[in-house]
Coordinates of C-alpha atoms in Angstrom, one line a residue:
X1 CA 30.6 -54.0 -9.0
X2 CA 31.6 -50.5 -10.7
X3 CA 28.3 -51.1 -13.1
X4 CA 26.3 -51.3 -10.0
X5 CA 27.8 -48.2 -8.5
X6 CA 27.5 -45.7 -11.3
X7 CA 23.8 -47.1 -11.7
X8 CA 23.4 -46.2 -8.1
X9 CA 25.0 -42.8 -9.0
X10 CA 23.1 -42.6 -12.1
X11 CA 19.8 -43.3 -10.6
X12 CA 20.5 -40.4 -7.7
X13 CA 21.0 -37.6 -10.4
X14 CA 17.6 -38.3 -11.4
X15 CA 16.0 -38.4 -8.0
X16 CA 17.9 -35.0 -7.3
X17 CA 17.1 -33.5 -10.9
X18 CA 13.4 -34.8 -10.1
X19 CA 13.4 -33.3 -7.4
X20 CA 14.8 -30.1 -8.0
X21 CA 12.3 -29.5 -10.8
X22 CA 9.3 -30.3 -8.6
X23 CA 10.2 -28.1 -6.6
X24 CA 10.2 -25.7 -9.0
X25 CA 7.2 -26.4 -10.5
X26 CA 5.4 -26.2 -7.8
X27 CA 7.0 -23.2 -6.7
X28 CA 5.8 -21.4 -9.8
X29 CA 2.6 -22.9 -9.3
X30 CA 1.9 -22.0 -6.1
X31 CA 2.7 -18.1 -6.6
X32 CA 0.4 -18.3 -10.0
X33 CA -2.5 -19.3 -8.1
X34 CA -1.9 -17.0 -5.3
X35 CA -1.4 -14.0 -7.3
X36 CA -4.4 -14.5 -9.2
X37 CA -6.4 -15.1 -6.2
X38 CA -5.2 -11.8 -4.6
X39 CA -6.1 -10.4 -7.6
X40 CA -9.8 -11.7 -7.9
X41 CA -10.2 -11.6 -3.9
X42 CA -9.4 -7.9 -4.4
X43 CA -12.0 -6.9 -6.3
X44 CA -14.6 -9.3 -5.5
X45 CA -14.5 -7.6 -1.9
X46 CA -14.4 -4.7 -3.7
X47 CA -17.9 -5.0 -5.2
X48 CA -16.7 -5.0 -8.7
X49 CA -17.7 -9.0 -9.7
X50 CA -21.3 -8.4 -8.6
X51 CA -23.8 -10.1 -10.8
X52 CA -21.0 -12.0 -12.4
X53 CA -21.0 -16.0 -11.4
X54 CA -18.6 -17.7 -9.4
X55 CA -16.9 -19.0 -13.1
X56 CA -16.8 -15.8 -14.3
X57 CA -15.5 -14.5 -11.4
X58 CA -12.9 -17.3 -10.4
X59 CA -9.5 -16.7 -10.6
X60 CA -8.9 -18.7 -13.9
X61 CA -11.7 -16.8 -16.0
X62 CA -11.0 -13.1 -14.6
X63 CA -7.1 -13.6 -15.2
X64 CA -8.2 -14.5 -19.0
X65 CA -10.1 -11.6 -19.3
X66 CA -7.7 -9.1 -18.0
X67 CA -5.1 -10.8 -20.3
X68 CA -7.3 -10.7 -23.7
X69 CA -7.7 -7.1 -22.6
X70 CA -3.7 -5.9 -23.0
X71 CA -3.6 -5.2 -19.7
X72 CA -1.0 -7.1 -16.9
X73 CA -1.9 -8.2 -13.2
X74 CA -0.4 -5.2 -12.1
X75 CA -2.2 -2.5 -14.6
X76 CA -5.1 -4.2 -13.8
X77 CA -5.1 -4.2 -10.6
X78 CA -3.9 -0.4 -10.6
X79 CA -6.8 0.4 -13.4
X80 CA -9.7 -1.1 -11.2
X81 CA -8.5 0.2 -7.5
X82 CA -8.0 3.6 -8.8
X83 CA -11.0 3.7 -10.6
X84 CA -13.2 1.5 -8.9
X85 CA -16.8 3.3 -8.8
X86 CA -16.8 4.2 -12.6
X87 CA -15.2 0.2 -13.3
X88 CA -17.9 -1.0 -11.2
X89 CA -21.0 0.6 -12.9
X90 CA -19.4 -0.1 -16.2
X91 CA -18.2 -3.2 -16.0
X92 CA -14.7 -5.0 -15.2
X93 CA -14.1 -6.5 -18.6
X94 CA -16.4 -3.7 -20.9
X95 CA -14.0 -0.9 -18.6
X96 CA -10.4 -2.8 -19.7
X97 CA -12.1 -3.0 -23.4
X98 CA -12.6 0.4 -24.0
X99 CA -9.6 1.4 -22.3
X100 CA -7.2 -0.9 -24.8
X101 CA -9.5 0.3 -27.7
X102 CA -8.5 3.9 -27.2
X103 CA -4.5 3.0 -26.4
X104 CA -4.1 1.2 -29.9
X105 CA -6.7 0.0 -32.4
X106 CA -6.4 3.1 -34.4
X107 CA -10.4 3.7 -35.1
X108 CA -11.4 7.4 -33.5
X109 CA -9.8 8.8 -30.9
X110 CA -8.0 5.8 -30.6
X111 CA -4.3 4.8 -31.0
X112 CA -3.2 7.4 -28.0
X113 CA 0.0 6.0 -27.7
X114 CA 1.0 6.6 -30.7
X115 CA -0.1 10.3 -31.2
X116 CA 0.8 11.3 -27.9
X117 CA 3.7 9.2 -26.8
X118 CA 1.7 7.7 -24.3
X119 CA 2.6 4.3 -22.0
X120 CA -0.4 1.7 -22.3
X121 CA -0.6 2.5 -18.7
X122 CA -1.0 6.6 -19.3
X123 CA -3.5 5.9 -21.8
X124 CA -5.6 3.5 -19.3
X125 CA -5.1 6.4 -16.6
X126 CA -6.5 9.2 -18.5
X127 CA -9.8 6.2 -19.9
X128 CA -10.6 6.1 -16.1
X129 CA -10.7 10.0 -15.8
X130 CA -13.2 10.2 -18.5
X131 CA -15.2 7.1 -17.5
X132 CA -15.3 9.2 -14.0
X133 CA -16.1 12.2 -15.5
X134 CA -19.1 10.8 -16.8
X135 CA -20.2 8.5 -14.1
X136 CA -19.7 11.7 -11.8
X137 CA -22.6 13.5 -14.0
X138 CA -24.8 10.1 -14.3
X139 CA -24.0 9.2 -17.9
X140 CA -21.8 6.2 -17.7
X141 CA -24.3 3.7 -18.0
X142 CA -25.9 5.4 -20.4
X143 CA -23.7 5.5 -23.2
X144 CA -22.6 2.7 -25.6
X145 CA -19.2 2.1 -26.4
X146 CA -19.3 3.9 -29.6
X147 CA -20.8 7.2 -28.2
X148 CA -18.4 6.8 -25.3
X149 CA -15.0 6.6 -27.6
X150 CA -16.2 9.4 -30.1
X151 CA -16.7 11.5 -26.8
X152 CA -13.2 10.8 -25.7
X153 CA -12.2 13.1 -29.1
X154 CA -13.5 15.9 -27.0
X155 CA -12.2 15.3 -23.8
X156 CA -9.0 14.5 -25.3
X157 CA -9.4 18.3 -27.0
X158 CA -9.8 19.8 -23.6
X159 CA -7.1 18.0 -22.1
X160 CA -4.7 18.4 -24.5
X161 CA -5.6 22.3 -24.3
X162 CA -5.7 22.8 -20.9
X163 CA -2.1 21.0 -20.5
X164 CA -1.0 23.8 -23.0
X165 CA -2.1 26.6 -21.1
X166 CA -1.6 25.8 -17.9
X167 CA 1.6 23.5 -18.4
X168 CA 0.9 20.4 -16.9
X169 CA 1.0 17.2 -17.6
X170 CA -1.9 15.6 -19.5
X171 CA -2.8 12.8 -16.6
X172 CA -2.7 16.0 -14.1
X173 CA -4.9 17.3 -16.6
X174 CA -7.7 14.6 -17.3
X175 CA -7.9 14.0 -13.4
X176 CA -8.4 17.9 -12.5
X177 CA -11.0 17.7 -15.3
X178 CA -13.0 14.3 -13.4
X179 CA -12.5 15.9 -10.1
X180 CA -14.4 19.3 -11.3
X181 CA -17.4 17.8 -12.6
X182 CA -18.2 15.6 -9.1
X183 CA -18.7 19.2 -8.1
X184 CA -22.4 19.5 -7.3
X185 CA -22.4 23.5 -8.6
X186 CA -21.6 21.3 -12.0
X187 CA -22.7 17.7 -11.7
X188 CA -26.7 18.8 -11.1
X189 CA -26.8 21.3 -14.3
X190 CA -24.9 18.5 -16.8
X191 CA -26.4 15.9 -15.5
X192 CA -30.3 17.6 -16.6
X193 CA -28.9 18.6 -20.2
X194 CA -29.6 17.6 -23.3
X195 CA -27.1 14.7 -24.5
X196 CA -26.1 16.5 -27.6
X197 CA -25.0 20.2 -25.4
X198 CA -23.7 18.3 -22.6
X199 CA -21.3 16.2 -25.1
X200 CA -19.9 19.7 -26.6
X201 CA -19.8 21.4 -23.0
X202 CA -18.7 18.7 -20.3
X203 CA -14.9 18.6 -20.3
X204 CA -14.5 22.2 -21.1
X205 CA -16.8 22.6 -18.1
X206 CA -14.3 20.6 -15.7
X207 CA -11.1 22.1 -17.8
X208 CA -12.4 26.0 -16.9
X209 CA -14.0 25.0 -13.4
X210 CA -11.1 23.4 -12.0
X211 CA -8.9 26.2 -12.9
X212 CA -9.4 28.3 -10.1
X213 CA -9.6 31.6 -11.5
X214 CA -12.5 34.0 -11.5
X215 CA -12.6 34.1 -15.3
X216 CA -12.6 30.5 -15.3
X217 CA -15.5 30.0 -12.8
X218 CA -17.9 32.5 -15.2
X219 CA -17.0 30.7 -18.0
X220 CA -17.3 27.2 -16.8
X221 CA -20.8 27.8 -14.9
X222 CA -21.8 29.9 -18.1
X223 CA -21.4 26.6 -19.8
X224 CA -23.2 24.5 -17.3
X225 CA -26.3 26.7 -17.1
X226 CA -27.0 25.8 -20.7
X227 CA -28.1 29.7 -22.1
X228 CA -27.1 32.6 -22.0
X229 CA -30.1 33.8 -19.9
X230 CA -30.2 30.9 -17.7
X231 CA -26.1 31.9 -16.6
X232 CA -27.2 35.2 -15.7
X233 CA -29.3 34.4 -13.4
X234 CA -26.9 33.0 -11.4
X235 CA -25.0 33.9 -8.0
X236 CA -21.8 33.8 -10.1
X237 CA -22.7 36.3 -12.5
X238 CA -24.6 38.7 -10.2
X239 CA -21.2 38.5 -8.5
X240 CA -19.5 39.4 -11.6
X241 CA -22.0 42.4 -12.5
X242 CA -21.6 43.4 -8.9
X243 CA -17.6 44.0 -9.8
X244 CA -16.1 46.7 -12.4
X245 CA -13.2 44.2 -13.3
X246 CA -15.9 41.8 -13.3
X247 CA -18.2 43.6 -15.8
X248 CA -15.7 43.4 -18.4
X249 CA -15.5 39.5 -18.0
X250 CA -18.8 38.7 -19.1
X251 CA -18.7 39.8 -22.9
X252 CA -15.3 37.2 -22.7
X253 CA -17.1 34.4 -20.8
X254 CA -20.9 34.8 -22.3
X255 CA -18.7 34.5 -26.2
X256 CA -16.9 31.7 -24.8
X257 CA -19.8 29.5 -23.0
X258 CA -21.9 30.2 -26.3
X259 CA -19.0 29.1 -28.8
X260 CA -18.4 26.3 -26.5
X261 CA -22.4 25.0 -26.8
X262 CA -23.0 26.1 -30.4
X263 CA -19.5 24.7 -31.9
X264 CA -17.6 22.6 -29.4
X265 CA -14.3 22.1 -27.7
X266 CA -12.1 22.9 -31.0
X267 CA -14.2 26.6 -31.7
X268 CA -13.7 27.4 -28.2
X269 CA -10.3 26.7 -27.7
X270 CA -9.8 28.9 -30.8
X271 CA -11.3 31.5 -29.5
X272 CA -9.8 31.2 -26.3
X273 CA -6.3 31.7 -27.8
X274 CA -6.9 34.8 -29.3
X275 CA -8.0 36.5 -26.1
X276 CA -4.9 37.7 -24.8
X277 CA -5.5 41.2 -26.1
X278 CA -8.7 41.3 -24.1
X279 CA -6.8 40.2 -21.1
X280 CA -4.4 43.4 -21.9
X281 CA -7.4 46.1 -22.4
X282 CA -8.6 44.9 -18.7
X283 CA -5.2 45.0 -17.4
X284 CA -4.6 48.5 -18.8
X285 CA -8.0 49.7 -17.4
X286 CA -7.1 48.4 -14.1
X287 CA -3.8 50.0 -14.3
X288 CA -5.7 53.6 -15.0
X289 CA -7.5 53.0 -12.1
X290 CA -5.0 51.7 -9.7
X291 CA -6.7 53.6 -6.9
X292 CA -9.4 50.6 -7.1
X293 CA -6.5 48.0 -6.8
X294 CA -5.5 49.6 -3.9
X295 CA -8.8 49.8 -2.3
X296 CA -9.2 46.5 -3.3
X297 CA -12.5 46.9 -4.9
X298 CA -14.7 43.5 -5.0
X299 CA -12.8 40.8 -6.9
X300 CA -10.0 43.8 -8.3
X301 CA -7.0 41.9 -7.4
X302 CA -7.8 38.4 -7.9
X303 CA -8.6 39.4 -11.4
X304 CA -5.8 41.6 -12.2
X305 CA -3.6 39.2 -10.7
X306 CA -5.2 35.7 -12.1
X307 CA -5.0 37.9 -15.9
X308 CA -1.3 38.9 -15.7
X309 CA -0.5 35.3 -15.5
X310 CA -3.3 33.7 -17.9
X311 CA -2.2 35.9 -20.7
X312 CA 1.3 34.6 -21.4
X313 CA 0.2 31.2 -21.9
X314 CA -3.4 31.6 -23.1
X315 CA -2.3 31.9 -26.9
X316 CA -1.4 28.3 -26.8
X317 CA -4.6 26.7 -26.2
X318 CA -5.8 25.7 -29.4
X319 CA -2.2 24.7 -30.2
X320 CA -2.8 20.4 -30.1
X321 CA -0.4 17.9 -29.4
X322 CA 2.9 17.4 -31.1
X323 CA 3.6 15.0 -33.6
X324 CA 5.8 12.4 -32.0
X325 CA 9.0 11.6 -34.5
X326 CA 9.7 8.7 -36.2
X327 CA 12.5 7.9 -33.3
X328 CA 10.1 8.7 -30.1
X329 CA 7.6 6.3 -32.1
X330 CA 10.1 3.7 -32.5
X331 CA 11.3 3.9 -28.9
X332 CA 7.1 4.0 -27.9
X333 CA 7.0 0.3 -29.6
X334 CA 10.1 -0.5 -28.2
X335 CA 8.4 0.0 -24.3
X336 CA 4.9 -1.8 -25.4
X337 CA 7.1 -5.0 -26.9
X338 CA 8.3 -5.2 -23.7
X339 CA 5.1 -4.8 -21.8
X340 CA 3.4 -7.3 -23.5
X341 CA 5.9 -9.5 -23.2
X342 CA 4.7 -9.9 -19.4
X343 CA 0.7 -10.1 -20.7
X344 CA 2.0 -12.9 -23.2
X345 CA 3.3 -14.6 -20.2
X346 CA 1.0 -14.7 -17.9
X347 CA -1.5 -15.3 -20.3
X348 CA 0.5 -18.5 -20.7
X349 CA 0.5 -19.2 -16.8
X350 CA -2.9 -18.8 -16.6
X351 CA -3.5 -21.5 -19.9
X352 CA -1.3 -23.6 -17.7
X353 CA -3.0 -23.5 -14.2
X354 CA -6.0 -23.9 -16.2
X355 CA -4.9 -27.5 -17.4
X356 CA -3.5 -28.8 -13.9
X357 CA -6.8 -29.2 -12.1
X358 CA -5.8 -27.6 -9.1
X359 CA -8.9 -28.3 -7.2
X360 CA -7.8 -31.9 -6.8
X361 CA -4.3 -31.4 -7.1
X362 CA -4.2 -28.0 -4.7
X363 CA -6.4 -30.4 -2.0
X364 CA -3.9 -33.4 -2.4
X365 CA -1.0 -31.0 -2.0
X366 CA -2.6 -29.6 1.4
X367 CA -3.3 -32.6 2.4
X368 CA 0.0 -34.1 2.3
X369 CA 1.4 -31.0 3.9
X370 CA -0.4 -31.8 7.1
X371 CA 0.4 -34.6 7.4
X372 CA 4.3 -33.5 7.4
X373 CA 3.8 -31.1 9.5
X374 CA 2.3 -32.9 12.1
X375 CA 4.9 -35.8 11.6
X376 CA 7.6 -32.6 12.4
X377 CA 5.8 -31.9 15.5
X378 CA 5.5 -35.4 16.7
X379 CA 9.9 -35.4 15.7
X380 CA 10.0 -32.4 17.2
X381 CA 8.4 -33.2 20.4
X382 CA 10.3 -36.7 21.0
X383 CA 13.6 -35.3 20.3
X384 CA 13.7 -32.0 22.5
X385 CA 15.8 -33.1 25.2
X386 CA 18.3 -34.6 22.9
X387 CA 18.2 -31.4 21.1
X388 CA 18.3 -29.1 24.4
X389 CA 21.4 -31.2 25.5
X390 CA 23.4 -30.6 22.2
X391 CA 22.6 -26.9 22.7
X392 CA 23.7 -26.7 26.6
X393 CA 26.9 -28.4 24.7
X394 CA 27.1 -25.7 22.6
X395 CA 26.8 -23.1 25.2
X396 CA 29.2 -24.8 27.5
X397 CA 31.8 -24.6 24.5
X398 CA 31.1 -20.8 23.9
X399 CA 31.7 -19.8 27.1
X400 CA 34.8 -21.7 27.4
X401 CA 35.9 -20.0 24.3
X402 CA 35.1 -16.7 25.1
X403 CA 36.8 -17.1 28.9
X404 CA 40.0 -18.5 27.5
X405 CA 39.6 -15.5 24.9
X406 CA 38.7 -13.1 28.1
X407 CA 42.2 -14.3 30.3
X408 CA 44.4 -14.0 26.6
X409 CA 42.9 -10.2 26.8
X410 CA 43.7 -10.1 30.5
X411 CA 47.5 -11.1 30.2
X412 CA 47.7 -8.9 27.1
X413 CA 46.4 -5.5 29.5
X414 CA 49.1 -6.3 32.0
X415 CA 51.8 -6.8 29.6
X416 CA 50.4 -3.2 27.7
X417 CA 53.2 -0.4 28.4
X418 CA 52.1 2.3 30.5
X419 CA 52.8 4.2 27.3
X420 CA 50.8 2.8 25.1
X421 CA 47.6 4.6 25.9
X422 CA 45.4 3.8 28.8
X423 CA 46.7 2.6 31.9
X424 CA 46.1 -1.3 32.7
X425 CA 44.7 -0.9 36.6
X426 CA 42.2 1.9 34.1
X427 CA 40.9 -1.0 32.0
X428 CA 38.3 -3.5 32.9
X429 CA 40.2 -6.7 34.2
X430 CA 38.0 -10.1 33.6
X431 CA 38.2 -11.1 37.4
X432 CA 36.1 -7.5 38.6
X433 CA 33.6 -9.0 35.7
X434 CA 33.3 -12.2 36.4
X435 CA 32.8 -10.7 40.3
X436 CA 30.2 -8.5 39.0
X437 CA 28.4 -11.7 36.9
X438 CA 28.2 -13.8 40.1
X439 CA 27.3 -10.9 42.4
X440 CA 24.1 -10.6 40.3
X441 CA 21.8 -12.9 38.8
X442 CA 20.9 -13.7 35.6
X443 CA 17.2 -12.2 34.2
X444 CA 17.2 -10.2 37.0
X445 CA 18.8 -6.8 36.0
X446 CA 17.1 -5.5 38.8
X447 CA 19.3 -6.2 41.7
X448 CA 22.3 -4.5 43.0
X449 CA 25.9 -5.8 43.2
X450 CA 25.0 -6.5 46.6
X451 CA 22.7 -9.6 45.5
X452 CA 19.3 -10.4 46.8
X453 CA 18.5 -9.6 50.7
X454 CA 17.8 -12.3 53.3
X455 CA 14.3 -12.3 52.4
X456 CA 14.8 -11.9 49.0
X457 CA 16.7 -15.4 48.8
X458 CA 13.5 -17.1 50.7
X459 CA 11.6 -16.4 47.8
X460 CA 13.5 -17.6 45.1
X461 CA 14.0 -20.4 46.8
X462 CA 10.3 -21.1 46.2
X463 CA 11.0 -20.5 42.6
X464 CA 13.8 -22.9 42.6
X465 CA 11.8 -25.9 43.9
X466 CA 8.9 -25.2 41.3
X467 CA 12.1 -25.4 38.9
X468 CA 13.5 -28.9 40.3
X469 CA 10.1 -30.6 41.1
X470 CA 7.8 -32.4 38.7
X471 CA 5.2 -30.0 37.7
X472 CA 2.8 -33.0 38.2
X473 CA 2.9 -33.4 42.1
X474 CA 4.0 -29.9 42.8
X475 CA 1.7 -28.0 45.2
X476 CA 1.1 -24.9 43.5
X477 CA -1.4 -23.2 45.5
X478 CA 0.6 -23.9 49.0
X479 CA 3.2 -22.3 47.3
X480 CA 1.5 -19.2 45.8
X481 CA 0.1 -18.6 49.7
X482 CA 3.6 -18.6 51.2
X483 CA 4.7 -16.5 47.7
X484 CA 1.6 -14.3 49.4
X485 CA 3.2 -14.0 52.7
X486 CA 6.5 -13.2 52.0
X487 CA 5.3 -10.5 49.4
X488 CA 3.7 -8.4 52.3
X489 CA 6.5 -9.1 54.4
X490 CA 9.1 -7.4 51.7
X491 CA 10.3 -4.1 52.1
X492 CA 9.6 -3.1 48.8
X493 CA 7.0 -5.5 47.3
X494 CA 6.9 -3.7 44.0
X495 CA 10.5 -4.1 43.3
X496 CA 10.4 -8.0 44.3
X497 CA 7.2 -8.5 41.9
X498 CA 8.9 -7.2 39.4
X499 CA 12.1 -9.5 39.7
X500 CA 9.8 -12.2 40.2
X501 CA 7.9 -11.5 36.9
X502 CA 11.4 -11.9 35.5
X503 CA 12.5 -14.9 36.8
X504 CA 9.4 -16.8 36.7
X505 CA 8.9 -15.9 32.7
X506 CA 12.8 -17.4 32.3
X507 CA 11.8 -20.2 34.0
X508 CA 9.2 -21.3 31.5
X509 CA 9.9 -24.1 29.0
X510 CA 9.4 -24.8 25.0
X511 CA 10.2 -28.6 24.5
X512 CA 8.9 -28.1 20.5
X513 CA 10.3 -26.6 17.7
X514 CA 7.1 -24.7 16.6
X515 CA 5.5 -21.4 18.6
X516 CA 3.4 -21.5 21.0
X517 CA 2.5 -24.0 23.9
X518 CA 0.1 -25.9 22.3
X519 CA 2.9 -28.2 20.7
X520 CA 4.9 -28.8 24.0
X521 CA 4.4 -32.3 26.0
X522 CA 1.9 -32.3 28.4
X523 CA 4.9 -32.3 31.3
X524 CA 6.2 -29.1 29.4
X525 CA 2.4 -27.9 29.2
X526 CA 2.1 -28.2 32.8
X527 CA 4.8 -26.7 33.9
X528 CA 4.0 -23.8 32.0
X529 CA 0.6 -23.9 33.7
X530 CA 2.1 -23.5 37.3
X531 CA 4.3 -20.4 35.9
X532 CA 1.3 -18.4 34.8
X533 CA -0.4 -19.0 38.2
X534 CA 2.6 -17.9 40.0
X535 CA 2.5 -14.7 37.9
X536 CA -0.7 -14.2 37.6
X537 CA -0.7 -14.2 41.4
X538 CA 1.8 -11.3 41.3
X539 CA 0.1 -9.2 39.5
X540 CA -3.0 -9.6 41.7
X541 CA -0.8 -8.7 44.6
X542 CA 0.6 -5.7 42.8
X543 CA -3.0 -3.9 41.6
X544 CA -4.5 -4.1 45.2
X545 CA -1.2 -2.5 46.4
X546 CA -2.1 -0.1 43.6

């Protein structure tokens, strides 16, 4: 007998540990899937899987290619919303490519985590920039991925410069740098240069033109125009030759455009640092003629001003990066270990959904659930009244609790010395509430402590009887006519449809344990019915007294 038992026993662990990892299992599966087909719904209403098939751009086959690409659900998803109109001429898996290529392989301008002490998700940030900045001009699709990460050394030059001068940080940087060149001043000139200019000009274009300053305006539409010649002929420097501050800009920003187009990023930025004595000589000439600064002569003060602050920073422009040390590079592993410790595993979820046919298993599953939930309904349904008898129980016992509760309060007020704190005859006492409770009705906030008037009570009674009578054999329209009559007998028929509207929503019934009506039994259903007609009667009544 004891043998049997424990086998009993024994064979019950194993339905509950069975269990219990089913439900797990399923659990994890179930989020998987539906991650991954956020993820892949995202973007595929985003435009970005156009072309691709619906294999390729399934939920299994687009989470293995954002995993092979070093990038997690999250930093894809980030990488692609953030960047979608450059991902989307460029590609989703060719854009996650290049961006890993530059965050670590070491070849080029590559391996920007380690020489700046970059995140993998910094480095994909600024990739997007760039890819912008060149979509912006109409180059992206141009350009293989070789041409693409040898132009990033010169990008990376500008941005590294500008965050030096202007002390920000490198992201802000590369972003004000994309958002200059979608300029149309800028865009229209890059976009008609030749390739071999426009690789030595474009960033410093967006670096100077986002800037904001007069100085950096010449020099970055200087740069654009291509020549010498061609820049003069623009509104910008007419403007400049217009101004006696602005005259002795042009020698800085015709030197600097040309270094810029002739040399690249690295001459430029060279030059650039060493112009602080320049910015001094115009300072003091402005300070000799202060009586133009005062006038406020053309662009006088925006100059002065926009130079005074430029100068104490400029000399740092063709300063680099800093070397990370051995420490920051350790900690710098220490944070990408960890981050592709989450690519490793969902990689491995992905392997795994792959393997557990979920088109078969995912239909069976939904199948099954169905049927259980319309097996709870059908439960549902059959036991309501059982269930609505155990709750009136319930209730009953509350409110004999909190009554017996209410009198214990009661006999403690009476028994309170007068110098205790509030009088007793000051305090509530439970028979003026329960006066108060029965005075009033219930869902009907609206009435006085006087109750209902003579009139008043004739109606409800109509309400009643829809209450106690089978909804089935009830005559609902003989009752909405004398609801009619009564309604432009009352003295204030606004203030009666409005407790009505009360009371008859109260008196509506859900027999199932689901929302909605649609559940209920058909007695429930009809009941319901006869509600919304006396209601909806109301409110007819009510908009032609409006």
């Amino acid at each position: 007998k004891d043998t049997m038992v424990d086998d009993v026993k024994d064979f019950m662990k194993e339905v509950v540990a069975t269990a219990t990892f089913v439900t797990a299992a399923n659990s994890k599966t179930i989020t998987g899937v539906t991650s991954r087909s956020n993820m892949a719904q995202e973007m595929r209403q985003s435009g970005l899987l156009a072309g691709m098939d619906s294999t390729g751009a399934g939920l299994i086959n687009l989470s293995k290619t954002i995993s092979r690409s070093n990038f997690t659900f999250g930093e894809a998803e980030k990488f692609t919303r953030q960047f979608s109109q450059a991902v989307g001429v460029r590609g989703v898996k060719a854009s996650m490519e290049f961006a890993n290529t530059l965050a670590k392989s070491g070849d080029g301008n590559s391996d920007m985590m380690q020489r700046f002490g970059m995140e993998f998700s910094e480095v994909t940030a600024i990739a997007g920039s760039y890819m912008e900045s060149l979509r912006s001009i109409g180059q992206l699709d141009k350009l293989s991925d070789n041409q693409m990460r040898l132009g990033m050394d010169n990008f990376m030059d500008t941005v590294v410069s500008t965050s030096n001068v202007l002390k920000i940080n490198l992201q802000d940087a590369a972003n004000m740098i994309a958002e200059t060149l979608k300029q149309d001043q800028f865009a229209s000139q890059l976009a008609l240069m030749e390739p071999e200019m426009r690789k030595s000009v474009e960033a410093m274009v967006g670096r100077f033109g986002g800037e904001g300053t007069v100085l950096g305006s010449g020099i970055a539409t200087a740069m654009a125009a291509g020549s010498t010649q061609d820049f003069l002929q623009t509104d910008v420097a007419q403007q400049l030759q217009g101004d006696i501050l602005g005259q002795k800009l042009l020698p800085l920003i015709t030197q600097m455009a040309e270094t810029a187009r002739t040399q690249g990023p690295e001459a430029a930025n060279a030059l650039y640092a060493t112009m602080g004595p320049q910015f001094e000589a115009i300072l003091q000439f402005a300070k000799e003629n202060k009586s133009l600064v005062n006038l406020d002569e053309g662009m006088i003060r925006a100059i002065v001003t926009q130079l005074a602050d430029m100068r104490q920073t400029v000399g740092d422009a063709d300063k680099g990066s800093v070397k990370l040390s051995v420490e920051d590079k350790a900690v710098n592993a220490l944070t990408e270990a960890q981050r592709f410790a989450t690519v490793a595993s969902e990689a491995n979820e992905t392997l795994v959904l792959q393997s557990a046919d979920l088109n078969t298993s995912l239909n069976n599953l939904v199948e099954s659930s169905m049927i259980l939930t319309r097996n709870l309904a059908t439960l549902g349904a059959e036991t309501s009244t059982l269930r609505g008898n155990l709750r009136e129980t319930a209730l009953n016992f509350g409110m004999a609790a909190q009554m017996a509760l209410a009198g214990g309060v009661e006999v403690a007020l009476k028994l309170t010395p007068k110098d205790a704190g509030i009088a007793p005859e000051n305090a509530m006492n439970i028979t003026a509430l329960m006066e108060y409770i029965n005075s009033t009705r219930l869902n009907n906030p609206s009435l006085g402590v006087n109750g209902r008037s003579e009139r008043e009570e004739k109606v409800f009674e109509l309400i009643k009887n829809t209450e106690r009578l089978s909804a089935l054999e009830y005559d609902i329209d003989g009752q909405i006519a004398e609801l009619i009559k009564q309604f432009k007998e009352a003295d204030d028929p606004k203030k009666l449809a409005r407790s009505l509207l009360e009371q008859l929503e109260s008196l509506k019934r859900d027999d199932n344990i689901f929302p909605g009506n649609f559940m209920n039994t058909p007695q429930t259903q009809a009941h319901n019915a006869n509600m919304d007609k006396l209601i909806s009667a109301i409110h007819d009544l009510v908009r032609k007294l409006d």
